[in-house]
Coordinates of C-alpha atoms and ligand atoms in Angstrom, one line a residue:
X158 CA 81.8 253.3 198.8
X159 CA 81.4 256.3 196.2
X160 CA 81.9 256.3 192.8
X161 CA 85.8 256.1 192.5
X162 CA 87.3 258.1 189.4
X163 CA 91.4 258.0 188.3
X164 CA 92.4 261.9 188.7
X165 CA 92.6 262.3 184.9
X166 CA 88.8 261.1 184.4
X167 CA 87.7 263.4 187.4
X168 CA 89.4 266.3 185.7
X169 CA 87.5 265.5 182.0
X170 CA 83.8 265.6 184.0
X171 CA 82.0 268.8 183.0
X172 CA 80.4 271.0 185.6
X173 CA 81.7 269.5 188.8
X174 CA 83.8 271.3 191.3
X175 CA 87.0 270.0 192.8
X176 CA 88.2 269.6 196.5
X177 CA 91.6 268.8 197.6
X178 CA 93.1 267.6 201.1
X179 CA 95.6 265.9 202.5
X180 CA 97.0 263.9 205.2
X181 CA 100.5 264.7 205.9
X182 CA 102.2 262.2 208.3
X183 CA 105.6 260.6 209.3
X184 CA 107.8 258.9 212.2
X185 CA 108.0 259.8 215.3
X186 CA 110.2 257.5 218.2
X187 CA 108.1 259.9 220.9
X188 CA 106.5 258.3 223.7
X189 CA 103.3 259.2 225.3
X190 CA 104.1 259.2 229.4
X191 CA 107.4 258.2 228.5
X192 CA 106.1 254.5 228.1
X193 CA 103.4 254.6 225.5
X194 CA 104.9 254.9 222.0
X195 CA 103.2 257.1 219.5
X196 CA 104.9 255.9 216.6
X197 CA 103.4 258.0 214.0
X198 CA 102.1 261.5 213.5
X199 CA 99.0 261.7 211.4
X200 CA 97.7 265.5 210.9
X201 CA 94.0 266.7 210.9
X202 CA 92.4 269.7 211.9
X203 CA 89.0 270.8 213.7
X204 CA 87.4 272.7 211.9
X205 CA 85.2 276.2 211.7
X206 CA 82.2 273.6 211.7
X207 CA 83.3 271.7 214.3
X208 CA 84.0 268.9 212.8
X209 CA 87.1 266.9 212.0
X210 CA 89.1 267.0 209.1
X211 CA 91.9 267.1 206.5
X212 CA 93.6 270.3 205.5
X213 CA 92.5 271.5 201.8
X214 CA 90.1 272.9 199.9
X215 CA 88.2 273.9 197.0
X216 CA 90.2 274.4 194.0
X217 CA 89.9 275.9 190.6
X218 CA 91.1 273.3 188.0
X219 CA 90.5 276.0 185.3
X220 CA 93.1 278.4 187.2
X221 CA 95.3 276.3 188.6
X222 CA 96.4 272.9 188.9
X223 CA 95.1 270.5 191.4
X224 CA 98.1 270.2 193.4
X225 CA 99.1 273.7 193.1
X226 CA 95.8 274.2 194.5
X227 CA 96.2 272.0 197.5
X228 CA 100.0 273.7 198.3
X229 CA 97.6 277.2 197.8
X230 CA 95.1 275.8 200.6
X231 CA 98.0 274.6 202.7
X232 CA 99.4 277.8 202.9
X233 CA 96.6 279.5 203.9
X234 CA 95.3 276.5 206.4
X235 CA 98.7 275.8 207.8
X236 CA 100.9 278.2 207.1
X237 CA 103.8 276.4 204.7
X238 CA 102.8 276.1 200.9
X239 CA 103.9 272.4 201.5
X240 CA 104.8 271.1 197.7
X241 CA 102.2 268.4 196.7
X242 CA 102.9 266.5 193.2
X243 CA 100.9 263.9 191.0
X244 CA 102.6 261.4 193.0
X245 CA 101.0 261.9 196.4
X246 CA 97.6 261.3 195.0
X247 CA 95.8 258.3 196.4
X248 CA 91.8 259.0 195.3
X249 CA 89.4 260.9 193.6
X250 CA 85.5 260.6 194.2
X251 CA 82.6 261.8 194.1
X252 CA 81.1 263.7 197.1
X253 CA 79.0 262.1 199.2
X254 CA 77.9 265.1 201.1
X255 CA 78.0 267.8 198.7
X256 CA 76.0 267.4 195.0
X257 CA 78.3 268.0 192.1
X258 CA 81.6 268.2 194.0
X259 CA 84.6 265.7 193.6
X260 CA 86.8 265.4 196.4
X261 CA 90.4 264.4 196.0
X262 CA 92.5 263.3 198.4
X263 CA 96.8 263.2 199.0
X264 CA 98.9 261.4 201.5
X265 CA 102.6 262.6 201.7
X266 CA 105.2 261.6 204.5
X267 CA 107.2 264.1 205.8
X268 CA 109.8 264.3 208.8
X269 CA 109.1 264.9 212.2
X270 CA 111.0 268.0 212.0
X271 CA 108.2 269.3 209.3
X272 CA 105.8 268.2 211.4
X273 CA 106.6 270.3 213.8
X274 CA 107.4 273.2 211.6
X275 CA 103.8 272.8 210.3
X276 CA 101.9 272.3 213.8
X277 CA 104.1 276.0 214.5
X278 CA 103.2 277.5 211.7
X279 CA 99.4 276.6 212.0
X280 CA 99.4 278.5 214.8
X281 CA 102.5 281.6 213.9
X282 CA 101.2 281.8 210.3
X283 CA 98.2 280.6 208.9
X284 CA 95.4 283.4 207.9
X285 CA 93.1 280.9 208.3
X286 CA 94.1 280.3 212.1
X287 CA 91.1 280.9 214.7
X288 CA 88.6 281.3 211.9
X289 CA 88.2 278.4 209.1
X290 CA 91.1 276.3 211.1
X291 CA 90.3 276.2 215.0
X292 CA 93.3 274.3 215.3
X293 CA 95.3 271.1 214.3
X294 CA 95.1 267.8 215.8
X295 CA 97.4 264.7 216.0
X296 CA 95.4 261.4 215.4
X297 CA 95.8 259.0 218.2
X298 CA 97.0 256.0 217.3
X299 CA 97.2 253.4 220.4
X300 CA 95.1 252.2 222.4
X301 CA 94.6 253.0 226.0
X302 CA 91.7 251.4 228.5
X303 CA 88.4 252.3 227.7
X304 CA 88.5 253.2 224.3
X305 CA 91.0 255.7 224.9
X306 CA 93.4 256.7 222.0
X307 CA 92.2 255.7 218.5
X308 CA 88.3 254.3 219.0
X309 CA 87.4 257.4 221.1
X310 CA 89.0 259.8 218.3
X311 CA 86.9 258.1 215.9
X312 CA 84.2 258.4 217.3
X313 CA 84.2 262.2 216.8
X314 CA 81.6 263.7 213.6
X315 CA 83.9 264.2 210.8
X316 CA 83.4 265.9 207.8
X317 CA 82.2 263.9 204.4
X318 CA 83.7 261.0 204.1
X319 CA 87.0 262.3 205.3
X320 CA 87.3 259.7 208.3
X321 CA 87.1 256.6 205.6
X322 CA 89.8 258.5 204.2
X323 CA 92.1 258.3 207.1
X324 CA 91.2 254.9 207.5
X325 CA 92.2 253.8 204.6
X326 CA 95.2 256.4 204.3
X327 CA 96.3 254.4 208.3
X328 CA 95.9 251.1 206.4
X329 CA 97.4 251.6 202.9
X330 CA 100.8 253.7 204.4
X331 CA 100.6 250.5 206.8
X332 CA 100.5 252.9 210.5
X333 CA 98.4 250.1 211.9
X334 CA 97.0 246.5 211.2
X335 CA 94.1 245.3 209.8
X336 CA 93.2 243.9 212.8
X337 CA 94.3 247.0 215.5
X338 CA 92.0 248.6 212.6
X339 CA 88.7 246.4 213.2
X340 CA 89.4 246.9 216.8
X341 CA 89.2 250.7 216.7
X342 CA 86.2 250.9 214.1
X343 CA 84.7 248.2 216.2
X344 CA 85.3 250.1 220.1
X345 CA 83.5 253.3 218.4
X346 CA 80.8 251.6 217.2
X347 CA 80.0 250.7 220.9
X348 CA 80.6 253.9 222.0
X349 CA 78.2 255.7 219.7
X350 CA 75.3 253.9 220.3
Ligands
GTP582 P1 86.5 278.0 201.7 O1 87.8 278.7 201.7 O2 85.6 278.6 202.8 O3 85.9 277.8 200.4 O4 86.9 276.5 202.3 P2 87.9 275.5 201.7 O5 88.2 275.9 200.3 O6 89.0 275.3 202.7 O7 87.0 274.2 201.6 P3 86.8 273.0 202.6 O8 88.1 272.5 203.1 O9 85.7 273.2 203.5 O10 86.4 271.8 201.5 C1 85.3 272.0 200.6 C2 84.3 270.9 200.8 O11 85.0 269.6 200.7 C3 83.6 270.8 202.1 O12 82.4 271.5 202.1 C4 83.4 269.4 202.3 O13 82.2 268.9 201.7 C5 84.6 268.7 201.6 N1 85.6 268.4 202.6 C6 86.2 269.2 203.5 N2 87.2 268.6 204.2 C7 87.2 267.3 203.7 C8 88.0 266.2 203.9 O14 88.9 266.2 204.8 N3 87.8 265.1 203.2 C9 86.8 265.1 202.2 N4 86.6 264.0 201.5 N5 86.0 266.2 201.9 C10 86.2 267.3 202.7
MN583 MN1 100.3 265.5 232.0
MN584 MN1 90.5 276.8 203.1
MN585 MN1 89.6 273.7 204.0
MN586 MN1 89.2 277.9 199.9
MN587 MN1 89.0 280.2 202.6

């Protein structure tokens, strides 16, 4: 685990830089083959790299805010300056991929109306669409045969430490069990090796 820091003690280091993302999720009563329900819907992206992960970005805590930052990102990522506030702040640490950067992360639930909305405007909107954002994904979260569903998606190459993020954003908002979550970290193991 990196070095944890509260959001206030991350902003007093000197001479780091500061990254923002989010995972914006909700509800959802859809069912996959008209059988299979989905139950929630968890946003990520794939990105210009190829890899997985949240929407964000760097941000200029001299120039703006943190979350105003994020909303600036999300505009330009997704297409809607979705509001972010102090409250939807879960995390703050140190990168372990990039030297002298702290990466902060957000969870806020939304409706599956703006849900939607965003996965339209990605697409409609965004400037980033096609270049730093090749597109947004939902995150599987059931299980099918196999490792279909949630094991195979994590066994995808994510970026930093973003996919312990989204594990422990799926346990803390409570999306999934402890135990479906062993299961799923445990299924892509196996298929990795
Ligand atoms: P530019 O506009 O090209 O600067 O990109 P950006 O501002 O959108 O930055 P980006 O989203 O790539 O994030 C900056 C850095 O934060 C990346 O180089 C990664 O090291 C890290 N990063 C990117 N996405 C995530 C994420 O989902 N979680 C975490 N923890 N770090 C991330
Ligand atoms: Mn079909
Ligand atoms: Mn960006
Ligand atoms: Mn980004
Ligand atoms: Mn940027
Ligand atoms: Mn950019």
């Amino acid at each position: 685990m990196e070095e944890q820091f509260t959001r206030e003690d991350a902003l007093r280091r000197e001479g780091y830089r500061h990254a923002c993302h989010i995972m914006l999720y909700g509800d959802s009563s859809a069912k996959l083959f008209g059988k299979i329900p989905i139950k929630h819907i968890v946003l990520m992206q794939m990105r210009f790299d190829g890899l997985l992960g949240f929407p964000g970005g760097l941000v200029n805590p001299s120039k703006e805010t943190l979350e105003a930052g994020l909303s600036r990102e999300l505009h330009e990522e997704v297409g809607v300056a979705v509001p972010v506030g102090v409250d939807n702040h879960v995390s703050s640490c140190l990168s372990p991929s990039c030297p002298q950067l702290i990466t902060h992360f957000y969870i806020k639930k939304m409706t599956e109306a703006e849900l939607r909305e965003i996965e339209r405007a990605a697409v409609a909107a965004a400037t980033d669409h096609g270049l730093e954002v090749l597109g947004m994904v939902r995150v599987p979260l059931y299980f099918l045969k196999n490792g279909g569903g949630l094991p195979y998606f994590l066994s995808h190459s994510f970026i930093s430490n973003s996919r312990a993020q989204l594990l422990s954003a799926l346990q803390r908002c409570r999306l999934l069990s402890q135990g479906e979550l062993e299961k799923a970290v445990r299924q892509a193991e196996q298929m990795r090796r």
